Tab-separated table of C-alpha atoms in Angstrom:
chain	number	residue	atom	x	y	z
A	963	UNK	CA	-54.626	-64.012	63.245
A	964	UNK	CA	-52.736	-67.325	63.540
A	965	UNK	CA	-49.380	-67.234	61.804
A	966	UNK	CA	-49.791	-70.448	59.876
A	967	UNK	CA	-48.480	-71.322	56.483
A	968	UNK	CA	-50.919	-71.361	53.618
A	969	UNK	CA	-50.862	-72.392	49.996
A	970	UNK	CA	-49.691	-69.407	47.951
A	971	UNK	CA	-49.780	-70.957	44.506
A	972	UNK	CA	-51.016	-68.820	41.652
A	973	UNK	CA	-54.693	-69.757	41.328
A	974	UNK	CA	-55.054	-67.777	38.114
A	975	UNK	CA	-53.802	-70.818	36.239
A	976	UNK	CA	-56.786	-72.911	37.356
A	977	UNK	CA	-59.312	-74.219	34.892
A	978	UNK	CA	-61.880	-71.844	33.431
A	979	UNK	CA	-64.602	-74.468	33.814
A	980	UNK	CA	-67.187	-72.987	36.174
A	981	UNK	CA	-67.914	-76.382	37.719
A	982	UNK	CA	-64.633	-76.227	39.655
A	983	UNK	CA	-65.870	-73.464	41.950
A	984	UNK	CA	-68.683	-75.623	43.261
A	985	UNK	CA	-71.676	-74.922	41.034
A	986	UNK	CA	-73.044	-76.176	37.756
A	987	UNK	CA	-72.794	-74.106	34.594
A	988	UNK	CA	-75.935	-72.003	34.155
A	989	UNK	CA	-78.284	-72.408	31.250
A	990	UNK	CA	-79.402	-69.382	29.242
A	991	UNK	CA	-82.713	-69.033	31.111
A	992	UNK	CA	-80.935	-68.629	34.460
A	993	UNK	CA	-78.557	-66.106	32.954
A	994	UNK	CA	-81.498	-64.104	31.603
A	995	UNK	CA	-83.052	-63.943	35.081
A	996	UNK	CA	-79.765	-62.668	36.517
A	997	UNK	CA	-79.550	-60.053	33.777
A	998	UNK	CA	-83.047	-58.784	34.577
A	999	UNK	CA	-82.199	-58.451	38.285
A	1000	UNK	CA	-79.259	-56.186	37.603
A	1001	UNK	CA	-80.327	-54.497	34.380
A	1002	UNK	CA	-80.942	-51.160	36.092
A	1003	UNK	CA	-77.429	-51.032	37.546
A	1004	UNK	CA	-75.798	-52.082	34.271
A	1005	UNK	CA	-77.779	-49.517	32.302
A	1006	UNK	CA	-76.786	-46.785	34.748
A	1007	UNK	CA	-73.118	-47.697	34.365
A	1008	UNK	CA	-73.510	-47.864	30.593
A	1009	UNK	CA	-74.919	-44.335	30.496
A	1010	UNK	CA	-72.292	-43.034	32.924
A	1011	UNK	CA	-69.348	-44.378	30.922
A	1012	UNK	CA	-70.907	-44.224	27.440
A	1013	UNK	CA	-70.657	-47.949	26.725
A	1014	UNK	CA	-71.698	-49.426	23.420
A	1015	UNK	CA	-74.919	-51.432	23.541
A	1016	UNK	CA	-73.240	-54.496	22.010
A	1017	UNK	CA	-70.750	-54.621	24.868
A	1018	UNK	CA	-73.278	-54.446	27.713
A	1019	UNK	CA	-74.842	-57.911	27.791
A	1020	UNK	CA	-73.093	-61.173	26.984
A	1021	UNK	CA	-75.041	-64.355	27.773
A	1022	UNK	CA	-72.560	-67.002	26.629
A	1023	UNK	CA	-70.854	-67.238	30.025
A	1024	UNK	CA	-72.120	-68.480	33.405
A	1025	UNK	CA	-71.709	-64.949	34.747
A	1026	UNK	CA	-72.779	-61.966	32.671
A	1027	UNK	CA	-69.980	-59.429	33.184
A	1028	UNK	CA	-69.824	-56.700	30.523
A	1029	UNK	CA	-66.404	-56.386	28.905
A	1030	UNK	CA	-66.736	-52.615	29.145
A	1031	UNK	CA	-67.022	-52.965	32.912
A	1032	UNK	CA	-63.579	-54.579	33.057
A	1033	UNK	CA	-62.203	-51.922	30.706
A	1034	UNK	CA	-63.566	-49.124	32.886
A	1035	UNK	CA	-62.097	-50.826	35.946
A	1036	UNK	CA	-58.685	-50.918	34.286
A	1037	UNK	CA	-58.806	-47.182	33.507
A	1038	UNK	CA	-59.624	-46.353	37.131
A	1039	UNK	CA	-56.875	-48.609	38.483
A	1040	UNK	CA	-54.350	-47.098	36.083
A	1041	UNK	CA	-55.320	-43.582	37.154
A	1042	UNK	CA	-54.766	-44.537	40.802
A	1043	UNK	CA	-51.312	-45.995	40.009
A	1044	UNK	CA	-50.055	-48.029	42.976
A	1045	UNK	CA	-47.226	-50.493	43.491
A	1046	UNK	CA	-46.902	-54.080	42.291
A	1047	UNK	CA	-48.213	-57.103	44.168
A	1048	UNK	CA	-46.500	-60.460	44.747
A	1049	UNK	CA	-46.002	-61.000	41.002
A	1050	UNK	CA	-43.967	-57.739	40.796
A	1051	UNK	CA	-45.935	-56.705	37.714
A	1052	UNK	CA	-46.415	-52.942	37.374
A	1053	UNK	CA	-49.400	-51.294	35.706
A	1054	UNK	CA	-47.161	-50.376	32.760
A	1055	UNK	CA	-46.051	-53.988	32.329
A	1056	UNK	CA	-49.662	-55.145	32.513
A	1057	UNK	CA	-50.552	-52.612	29.819
A	1058	UNK	CA	-47.966	-53.955	27.370
A	1059	UNK	CA	-50.402	-56.752	26.499
A	1060	UNK	CA	-53.491	-54.869	27.545
A	1061	UNK	CA	-56.029	-56.530	25.267
A	1062	UNK	CA	-54.812	-60.029	26.066
A	1063	UNK	CA	-54.574	-59.447	29.833
A	1064	UNK	CA	-58.004	-57.843	30.090
A	1065	UNK	CA	-59.607	-60.574	28.012
A	1066	UNK	CA	-57.988	-63.254	30.168
A	1067	UNK	CA	-59.298	-61.591	33.325
A	1068	UNK	CA	-62.787	-61.095	31.882
A	1069	UNK	CA	-62.886	-64.702	30.657
A	1070	UNK	CA	-61.943	-66.093	34.060
A	1071	UNK	CA	-64.293	-63.827	36.004
A	1072	UNK	CA	-67.175	-64.571	33.622
A	1073	UNK	CA	-66.634	-68.326	33.902
A	1074	UNK	CA	-66.299	-68.290	37.689
A	1075	UNK	CA	-62.712	-69.532	37.642
A	1076	UNK	CA	-60.888	-66.421	38.791
A	1077	UNK	CA	-59.031	-67.018	42.055
A	1078	UNK	CA	-57.304	-64.027	43.692
A	1079	UNK	CA	-53.576	-64.502	44.313
A	1080	UNK	CA	-52.057	-63.867	47.730
A	1081	UNK	CA	-51.899	-60.280	48.958
A	1082	UNK	CA	-48.466	-58.742	49.456
A	1083	UNK	CA	-48.054	-57.437	53.009
A	1084	UNK	CA	-46.170	-54.151	53.382
A	1085	UNK	CA	-45.467	-52.372	56.686
A	1086	UNK	CA	-45.943	-48.577	56.575
A	1087	UNK	CA	-44.680	-46.470	59.525
A	1088	UNK	CA	-47.388	-44.569	61.396
A	1089	UNK	CA	-46.960	-40.895	62.257
A	1090	UNK	CA	-47.535	-41.634	65.947
A	1091	UNK	CA	-45.181	-44.630	65.938
A	1092	UNK	CA	-45.593	-48.284	65.110
A	1093	UNK	CA	-46.514	-49.643	61.710
A	1094	UNK	CA	-49.646	-50.089	59.647
A	1095	UNK	CA	-49.804	-53.275	57.601
A	1096	UNK	CA	-51.121	-52.759	54.095
A	1097	UNK	CA	-52.176	-55.547	51.757
A	1098	UNK	CA	-51.151	-54.860	48.149
A	1099	UNK	CA	-53.036	-56.931	45.540
A	1100	UNK	CA	-51.593	-57.570	42.098
A	1101	UNK	CA	-52.555	-55.231	39.260
A	1102	UNK	CA	-54.807	-57.912	37.788
A	1103	UNK	CA	-56.528	-58.413	41.124
A	1104	UNK	CA	-57.001	-54.669	41.605
A	1105	UNK	CA	-58.794	-54.537	38.263
A	1106	UNK	CA	-60.949	-57.504	39.275
A	1107	UNK	CA	-61.808	-55.801	42.570
A	1108	UNK	CA	-62.606	-52.542	40.800
A	1109	UNK	CA	-64.904	-54.445	38.433
A	1110	UNK	CA	-66.888	-55.733	41.399
A	1111	UNK	CA	-66.798	-52.373	43.155
A	1112	UNK	CA	-68.316	-50.646	40.120
A	1113	UNK	CA	-71.272	-53.007	40.383
A	1114	UNK	CA	-71.580	-53.086	44.187
A	1115	UNK	CA	-71.269	-49.412	45.027
A	1116	UNK	CA	-74.422	-48.187	43.210
A	1117	UNK	CA	-76.378	-50.997	44.887
A	1118	UNK	CA	-75.133	-50.179	48.410
A	1119	UNK	CA	-74.963	-46.373	48.313
A	1120	UNK	CA	-78.750	-45.814	48.624
A	1121	UNK	CA	-78.699	-47.765	51.894
A	1122	UNK	CA	-75.772	-45.952	53.511
A	1123	UNK	CA	-76.625	-43.083	55.852
A	1124	UNK	CA	-75.772	-39.425	55.331
A	1125	UNK	CA	-73.394	-39.148	58.277
A	1126	UNK	CA	-71.022	-41.799	56.957
A	1127	UNK	CA	-68.392	-39.833	55.006
A	1128	UNK	CA	-65.349	-42.007	54.377
A	1129	UNK	CA	-64.610	-43.599	50.975
A	1130	UNK	CA	-67.922	-42.531	49.489
A	1131	UNK	CA	-68.730	-40.737	46.226
A	1132	UNK	CA	-69.748	-37.088	46.548
A	1133	UNK	CA	-68.713	-36.972	50.210
A	1134	UNK	CA	-65.511	-35.664	51.728
A	1135	UNK	CA	-63.629	-35.187	54.971
A	1136	UNK	CA	-64.432	-31.454	54.770
A	1137	UNK	CA	-68.130	-32.317	54.744
A	1138	UNK	CA	-67.588	-34.207	57.997
A	1139	UNK	CA	-65.656	-31.277	59.479
A	1140	UNK	CA	-68.414	-28.853	58.503
A	1141	UNK	CA	-71.261	-30.821	60.054
A	1142	UNK	CA	-69.222	-31.483	63.206
A	1143	UNK	CA	-68.485	-27.766	63.538
A	1144	UNK	CA	-72.195	-26.932	63.599
A	1145	UNK	CA	-73.080	-29.736	65.998
A	1146	UNK	CA	-70.427	-28.665	68.496
A	1147	UNK	CA	-72.332	-25.372	68.756
A	1148	UNK	CA	-75.559	-27.187	69.605
A	1149	UNK	CA	-74.276	-30.022	71.828
A	1150	UNK	CA	-72.024	-29.525	74.846
A	1151	UNK	CA	-70.409	-32.973	74.826
A	1152	UNK	CA	-68.728	-35.211	72.265
A	1153	UNK	CA	-67.752	-38.872	72.405
A	1154	UNK	CA	-64.737	-39.434	70.147
A	1155	UNK	CA	-63.840	-43.012	69.210
A	1156	UNK	CA	-61.355	-44.808	67.005
A	1157	UNK	CA	-61.777	-48.435	65.962
A	1158	UNK	CA	-58.605	-50.399	66.589
A	1159	UNK	CA	-57.396	-52.460	63.627
A	1160	UNK	CA	-60.661	-52.190	61.720
A	1161	UNK	CA	-59.506	-53.769	58.457
A	1162	UNK	CA	-57.800	-56.664	60.249
A	1163	UNK	CA	-60.733	-57.665	62.438
A	1164	UNK	CA	-63.919	-57.558	60.361
A	1165	UNK	CA	-65.932	-60.723	60.909
A	1166	UNK	CA	-66.216	-62.612	57.626
A	1167	UNK	CA	-69.449	-64.231	58.734
A	1168	UNK	CA	-71.188	-60.953	59.581
A	1169	UNK	CA	-69.778	-59.202	56.522
A	1170	UNK	CA	-70.947	-61.900	54.120
A	1171	UNK	CA	-74.370	-61.848	55.757
A	1172	UNK	CA	-74.604	-58.148	54.902
A	1173	UNK	CA	-73.277	-58.692	51.361
A	1174	UNK	CA	-75.832	-61.425	50.648
A	1175	UNK	CA	-78.610	-59.275	52.082
A	1176	UNK	CA	-77.991	-56.534	49.503
A	1177	UNK	CA	-76.395	-58.317	46.528
A	1178	UNK	CA	-78.236	-60.859	44.387
A	1179	UNK	CA	-75.508	-61.266	41.746
A	1180	UNK	CA	-73.895	-64.587	42.636
A	1181	UNK	CA	-70.617	-63.748	40.929
A	1182	UNK	CA	-70.157	-60.692	43.138
A	1183	UNK	CA	-70.839	-62.736	46.277
A	1184	UNK	CA	-68.465	-65.444	45.050
A	1185	UNK	CA	-65.535	-63.105	44.451
A	1186	UNK	CA	-66.044	-61.145	47.670
A	1187	UNK	CA	-65.806	-64.436	49.559
A	1188	UNK	CA	-62.618	-65.331	47.720
A	1189	UNK	CA	-61.008	-61.967	48.382
A	1190	UNK	CA	-61.777	-62.203	52.091
A	1191	UNK	CA	-59.979	-65.546	52.340
A	1192	UNK	CA	-57.083	-64.796	49.982
A	1193	UNK	CA	-53.838	-65.545	51.890
A	1194	UNK	CA	-51.315	-62.958	53.005
A	1195	UNK	CA	-47.735	-63.060	51.677
A	1196	UNK	CA	-45.611	-61.545	54.460
A	1197	UNK	CA	-42.168	-59.892	54.066
A	1198	UNK	CA	-40.466	-63.159	55.083
A	1199	UNK	CA	-42.068	-64.923	52.138
A	1200	UNK	CA	-44.477	-66.946	54.272
A	1201	UNK	CA	-48.097	-67.306	53.186
A	1202	UNK	CA	-50.568	-66.854	56.012
A	1203	UNK	CA	-54.258	-67.734	55.953
A	1204	UNK	CA	-56.762	-64.961	56.520
A	1205	UNK	CA	-59.576	-65.805	58.904
A	1206	UNK	CA	-60.819	-62.263	59.564
A	1207	UNK	CA	-60.579	-58.819	58.050
A	1208	UNK	CA	-60.024	-57.494	54.572
A	1209	UNK	CA	-56.663	-56.154	53.311
A	1210	UNK	CA	-56.134	-52.456	53.945
A	1211	UNK	CA	-54.943	-51.446	50.500
A	1212	UNK	CA	-57.421	-53.515	48.530
A	1213	UNK	CA	-59.734	-51.693	46.124
A	1214	UNK	CA	-62.856	-53.377	47.483
A	1215	UNK	CA	-61.901	-53.121	51.182
A	1216	UNK	CA	-63.168	-49.571	51.942
A	1217	UNK	CA	-66.590	-50.396	50.498
A	1218	UNK	CA	-66.766	-53.631	52.497
A	1219	UNK	CA	-65.726	-51.868	55.703
A	1220	UNK	CA	-68.428	-49.246	55.170
A	1221	UNK	CA	-71.007	-51.988	54.678
A	1222	UNK	CA	-69.898	-53.717	57.879
A	1223	UNK	CA	-69.945	-50.495	59.915
A	1224	UNK	CA	-73.296	-49.516	58.450
A	1225	UNK	CA	-74.799	-52.299	60.537
A	1226	UNK	CA	-72.245	-52.401	63.358
A	1227	UNK	CA	-72.594	-48.693	64.138
A	1228	UNK	CA	-74.450	-46.361	61.739
A	1229	UNK	CA	-77.820	-48.127	61.582
A	1230	UNK	CA	-77.600	-49.175	65.224
A	1231	UNK	CA	-76.822	-45.648	66.378
A	1232	UNK	CA	-79.636	-44.105	64.379
A	1233	UNK	CA	-82.121	-46.680	65.623
A	1234	UNK	CA	-81.211	-46.728	69.323
A	1235	UNK	CA	-80.010	-43.129	69.800
A	1236	UNK	CA	-81.954	-40.907	67.392
A	1237	UNK	CA	-81.511	-38.001	69.809
A	1238	UNK	CA	-77.709	-38.030	69.388
A	1239	UNK	CA	-76.280	-37.005	66.019
A	1240	UNK	CA	-73.140	-38.855	64.960
A	1241	UNK	CA	-70.485	-38.634	62.293
A	1242	UNK	CA	-68.156	-41.378	61.027
A	1243	UNK	CA	-65.247	-41.259	58.626
A	1244	UNK	CA	-63.963	-44.824	58.099
A	1245	UNK	CA	-62.743	-45.984	61.541
A	1246	UNK	CA	-62.941	-42.541	63.220
A	1247	UNK	CA	-66.230	-41.420	64.688
A	1248	UNK	CA	-68.027	-38.905	66.896
A	1249	UNK	CA	-71.299	-38.900	68.817
A	1250	UNK	CA	-72.773	-35.677	70.252
A	1251	UNK	CA	-74.517	-35.554	73.630
A	1252	UNK	CA	-76.312	-33.013	75.811
A	1253	UNK	CA	-74.843	-33.899	79.199
A	1254	UNK	CA	-71.743	-35.502	80.701
A	1255	UNK	CA	-73.742	-38.425	82.062
A	1256	UNK	CA	-75.294	-39.027	78.663
A	1257	UNK	CA	-71.820	-39.000	77.104
A	1258	UNK	CA	-70.472	-41.482	79.656
A	1259	UNK	CA	-73.357	-43.865	79.025
A	1260	UNK	CA	-72.960	-43.414	75.281
A	1261	UNK	CA	-69.280	-44.324	75.402
A	1262	UNK	CA	-70.023	-47.530	77.292
A	1263	UNK	CA	-72.770	-48.514	74.864
A	1264	UNK	CA	-70.554	-47.851	71.833
A	1265	UNK	CA	-67.777	-49.920	73.391
A	1266	UNK	CA	-70.169	-52.808	74.090
A	1267	UNK	CA	-71.657	-52.588	70.610
A	1268	UNK	CA	-68.313	-52.883	68.862
A	1269	UNK	CA	-67.226	-55.728	71.137
A	1270	UNK	CA	-70.384	-57.636	70.219
A	1271	UNK	CA	-69.315	-57.327	66.571
A	1272	UNK	CA	-65.739	-58.459	67.139
A	1273	UNK	CA	-64.243	-54.960	67.132
A	1274	UNK	CA	-62.448	-52.895	69.760
A	1275	UNK	CA	-62.187	-49.152	70.272
A	1276	UNK	CA	-58.683	-47.765	70.761
A	1277	UNK	CA	-58.293	-46.794	74.447
A	1278	UNK	CA	-55.792	-44.003	73.734
A	1279	UNK	CA	-57.843	-42.452	70.943
A	1280	UNK	CA	-61.268	-42.669	72.547
A	1281	UNK	CA	-62.482	-40.045	75.008
A	1282	UNK	CA	-65.224	-37.687	76.139
A	1283	UNK	CA	-64.804	-33.979	75.372
A	1284	UNK	CA	-66.497	-30.905	76.818
A	1285	UNK	CA	-67.021	-28.341	74.048
A	1286	UNK	CA	-66.105	-25.394	76.224
A	1287	UNK	CA	-66.587	-21.907	74.796
A	1288	UNK	CA	-67.357	-18.420	76.057
A	1289	UNK	CA	-70.905	-19.347	77.059
A	1290	UNK	CA	-70.180	-22.767	78.588
A	1291	UNK	CA	-68.854	-22.329	82.103
A	1292	UNK	CA	-68.480	-25.960	83.149
A	1293	UNK	CA	-65.203	-27.783	83.794
A	1294	UNK	CA	-63.846	-31.035	82.417
A	1295	UNK	CA	-60.416	-32.511	81.711
A	1296	UNK	CA	-60.738	-32.872	77.918
A	1297	UNK	CA	-61.693	-29.648	76.168
A	1298	UNK	CA	-60.438	-30.342	72.646
A	1299	UNK	CA	-60.192	-33.182	70.125
A	1300	UNK	CA	-58.528	-33.892	66.795
A	1301	UNK	CA	-60.600	-35.103	63.850
A	1302	UNK	CA	-59.456	-35.525	60.240
A	1303	UNK	CA	-56.500	-33.160	60.526
A	1304	UNK	CA	-58.363	-30.470	62.456
A	1305	UNK	CA	-58.332	-29.609	66.160
A	1306	UNK	CA	-61.687	-28.602	67.631
A	1307	UNK	CA	-61.156	-26.291	70.586
A	1308	UNK	CA	-62.126	-22.948	72.140
A	1309	UNK	CA	-60.776	-20.117	69.996
A	1310	UNK	CA	-61.125	-16.381	69.646
A	1311	UNK	CA	-63.401	-15.792	66.667
A	1312	UNK	CA	-64.019	-12.509	64.905
A	1313	UNK	CA	-67.511	-11.432	63.842
A	1314	UNK	CA	-66.791	-9.347	60.734
A	1315	UNK	CA	-70.248	-7.803	60.518
A	1316	UNK	CA	-69.923	-6.395	64.061
A	1317	UNK	CA	-66.123	-6.036	64.154
A	1318	UNK	CA	-66.130	-7.861	67.490
A	1319	UNK	CA	-64.827	-11.130	68.958
A	1320	UNK	CA	-66.200	-14.066	70.915
A	1321	UNK	CA	-64.851	-17.390	72.200
A	1322	UNK	CA	-66.225	-20.228	70.084
A	1323	UNK	CA	-65.580	-23.967	69.890
A	1324	UNK	CA	-64.360	-24.227	66.316
A	1325	UNK	CA	-61.995	-26.252	64.087
A	1326	UNK	CA	-58.482	-25.172	63.158
A	1327	UNK	CA	-55.663	-27.035	61.428
A	1328	UNK	CA	-54.132	-29.417	63.965
A	1329	UNK	CA	-50.561	-29.187	65.218
A	1330	UNK	CA	-49.956	-32.717	63.906
A	1331	UNK	CA	-51.061	-31.662	60.432
A	1332	UNK	CA	-48.831	-28.565	60.526
A	1333	UNK	CA	-45.844	-30.680	61.557
A	1334	UNK	CA	-46.567	-33.173	58.775
A	1335	UNK	CA	-46.744	-30.400	56.154
A	1336	UNK	CA	-43.566	-28.663	57.293
A	1337	UNK	CA	-41.741	-32.005	57.451
A	1338	UNK	CA	-42.778	-32.735	53.878
A	1339	UNK	CA	-41.469	-29.336	52.826
A	1340	UNK	CA	-38.124	-29.886	54.529
A	1341	UNK	CA	-37.741	-33.292	52.912
A	1342	UNK	CA	-38.829	-32.106	49.477
A	1343	UNK	CA	-36.490	-32.883	46.596
A	1344	UNK	CA	-37.122	-29.429	45.091
A	1345	UNK	CA	-35.086	-27.745	47.853
A	1346	UNK	CA	-31.805	-28.758	46.215
A	1347	UNK	CA	-32.964	-28.784	42.597
A	1348	UNK	CA	-31.307	-25.597	41.349
A	1349	UNK	CA	-31.762	-26.636	37.728
A	1350	UNK	CA	-35.393	-25.519	37.973
A	1351	UNK	CA	-36.375	-22.028	36.943
A	1352	UNK	CA	-38.496	-20.008	39.373
A	1353	UNK	CA	-41.613	-20.679	37.283
A	1354	UNK	CA	-40.833	-24.394	37.136
A	1355	UNK	CA	-40.402	-24.412	40.901
A	1356	UNK	CA	-43.778	-22.731	41.332
A	1357	UNK	CA	-45.387	-25.243	38.944
A	1358	UNK	CA	-43.823	-28.056	40.974
A	1359	UNK	CA	-44.945	-27.051	44.484
A	1360	UNK	CA	-48.160	-25.096	43.788
A	1361	UNK	CA	-50.390	-28.191	43.383
A	1362	UNK	CA	-49.310	-29.360	46.846
A	1363	UNK	CA	-49.833	-25.917	48.386
A	1364	UNK	CA	-53.198	-25.537	46.643
A	1365	UNK	CA	-54.375	-28.839	48.126
A	1366	UNK	CA	-53.287	-27.822	51.620
A	1367	UNK	CA	-54.973	-24.446	51.338
A	1368	UNK	CA	-58.210	-25.942	50.021
A	1369	UNK	CA	-58.426	-28.433	52.881
A	1370	UNK	CA	-56.751	-26.908	55.921
A	1371	UNK	CA	-57.536	-23.318	54.984
A	1372	UNK	CA	-61.270	-23.917	54.804
A	1373	UNK	CA	-61.630	-22.851	58.432
A	1374	UNK	CA	-59.304	-20.174	59.869
A	1375	UNK	CA	-56.954	-19.547	56.949
A	1376	UNK	CA	-54.672	-17.510	59.212
A	1377	UNK	CA	-53.782	-20.696	61.122
A	1378	UNK	CA	-51.789	-21.798	58.057
A	1379	UNK	CA	-49.295	-18.982	58.711
A	1380	UNK	CA	-46.714	-21.391	60.159
A	1381	UNK	CA	-46.828	-23.506	57.014
A	1382	UNK	CA	-46.514	-20.520	54.670
A	1383	UNK	CA	-43.610	-19.204	56.706
A	1384	UNK	CA	-41.884	-22.556	56.277
A	1385	UNK	CA	-42.511	-22.405	52.511
A	1386	UNK	CA	-40.979	-18.955	52.306
A	1387	UNK	CA	-37.959	-20.052	54.331
A	1388	UNK	CA	-37.499	-22.953	51.934
A	1389	UNK	CA	-37.683	-20.504	49.019
A	1390	UNK	CA	-34.941	-18.399	50.591
A	1391	UNK	CA	-32.742	-21.472	51.066
A	1392	UNK	CA	-33.388	-22.527	47.460
A	1393	UNK	CA	-32.549	-19.023	46.139
A	1394	UNK	CA	-29.222	-18.967	48.007
A	1395	UNK	CA	-28.239	-22.234	46.318
A	1396	UNK	CA	-29.600	-21.226	42.922
A	1397	UNK	CA	-28.034	-17.779	42.634
A	1398	UNK	CA	-24.361	-17.743	43.549
A	1399	UNK	CA	-24.282	-13.944	43.311
A	1400	UNK	CA	-26.200	-13.802	46.594
A	1401	UNK	CA	-23.131	-15.096	48.376
A	1402	UNK	CA	-25.217	-17.308	50.655
A	1403	UNK	CA	-26.681	-14.156	52.190
A	1404	UNK	CA	-30.182	-14.530	53.634
A	1405	UNK	CA	-30.660	-10.767	53.505
A	1406	UNK	CA	-29.820	-10.589	49.797
A	1407	UNK	CA	-32.017	-13.593	49.100
A	1408	UNK	CA	-34.883	-11.882	50.937
A	1409	UNK	CA	-34.505	-8.708	48.868
A	1410	UNK	CA	-34.439	-10.775	45.666
A	1411	UNK	CA	-37.670	-12.537	46.629
A	1412	UNK	CA	-39.235	-9.171	47.463
A	1413	UNK	CA	-38.495	-7.940	43.930
A	1414	UNK	CA	-39.897	-11.147	42.468
A	1415	UNK	CA	-43.008	-10.785	44.615
A	1416	UNK	CA	-43.623	-7.250	43.354
A	1417	UNK	CA	-43.268	-8.380	39.738
A	1418	UNK	CA	-45.219	-11.656	40.157
A	1419	UNK	CA	-47.412	-11.449	43.290
A	1420	UNK	CA	-49.423	-14.536	42.299
A	1421	UNK	CA	-46.484	-16.784	41.449
A	1422	UNK	CA	-46.973	-19.013	44.505
A	1423	UNK	CA	-50.351	-20.065	45.887
A	1424	UNK	CA	-49.766	-18.683	49.371
A	1425	UNK	CA	-48.586	-15.345	47.989
A	1426	UNK	CA	-52.053	-14.961	46.497
A	1427	UNK	CA	-53.363	-15.248	50.062
A	1428	UNK	CA	-51.238	-12.288	51.136
A	1429	UNK	CA	-48.739	-14.533	52.887
A	1430	UNK	CA	-45.577	-13.019	51.498
A	1431	UNK	CA	-45.282	-11.187	54.797
A	1432	UNK	CA	-44.359	-14.500	56.410
A	1433	UNK	CA	-41.022	-14.241	54.621
A	1434	UNK	CA	-38.759	-13.368	57.552
């Protein structure tokens, strides 16, 4: 993207006259036609969120946007929290004049005069090094984006394919792990790919073509176009024009990226390679093949396909893998891959019904994920917070442990042993600081925790899994 200066003035102060965005104000007949086209979607949202009938349809504005839609968008944005944009306004500050701010936003969106402000660029360090640039919209703009998302998502979801899992309702990363696990049993080879800089490189032309193909509401199309071209406000205070991509951090961006990749990969893959099942979670994807030659040809075709759509696969994160197990005797350099926090590799698996073992190609929590969890534990503020009671400490860390267990413990719960051992070591360190009578003795702290475990064996989530034995 060229690093050129751009106008970063606050467009929210522009006139509310719809003629200024390039189209004449609509008469009531045109509005009625638009209402009929989208009535099914609006009614579905009204039933979902229990809107009042009087708040659903308003025909006095060029664009018919229900006030309840904006209100629902606000509630979702508030629940997600998030930091302030370039105006430094927090969600709490926005809420101080909630009625006035929401009405102002609704009025501008309904009249066609809402212009998104510049997106605040923030650099976030990556685990593997380097930085990821996030675009943080203002609170007002996040609510506007959520308003559009609430209308767009029900219209696009029926067209998306089952094996697209990222950022979608009623789908999860664990669903993707589960289906990949089964397919690795049936297919010997996997092509793993990662799209480099997905959010920064989406073609506006191709994306808008897809939006217009599915969306008839002109106000949705209008605001999507404006969000795509909203300038970037970098850390040096310079406004930069956006000629490609959509801000990673924007509410609407994941939905737009899924729409783009639906045509760039999902639909293309299903049409041209129906014999090869695939799985995609945002910019990470897999394609399963029968033979090495088929996998090599598949990788080249995927690479060419993304290049034709202005995207590039990451050379260091894209490879061919042989799913070697006890029954597969072939040889190949890559025999494992990481996907969504799991490592797929050959492992010794127990068959409980037969009390026997076999070597299977299965998922287990990745080493990177274990390191990330233990690092978070070591950096946790609770380690030095001796003002907490033991129950308060459990209440503080159990939600985090429960989330880890639910996700990473889904397959091979015993592989979480290293994490639980780290938790127990942290508990010992905390006890030595909390109880001065222990005299900084690890042995005494261990005996104390043993007594507590006998009295309250379910106090901590991992203790309920029988992982007190990791306390060494």
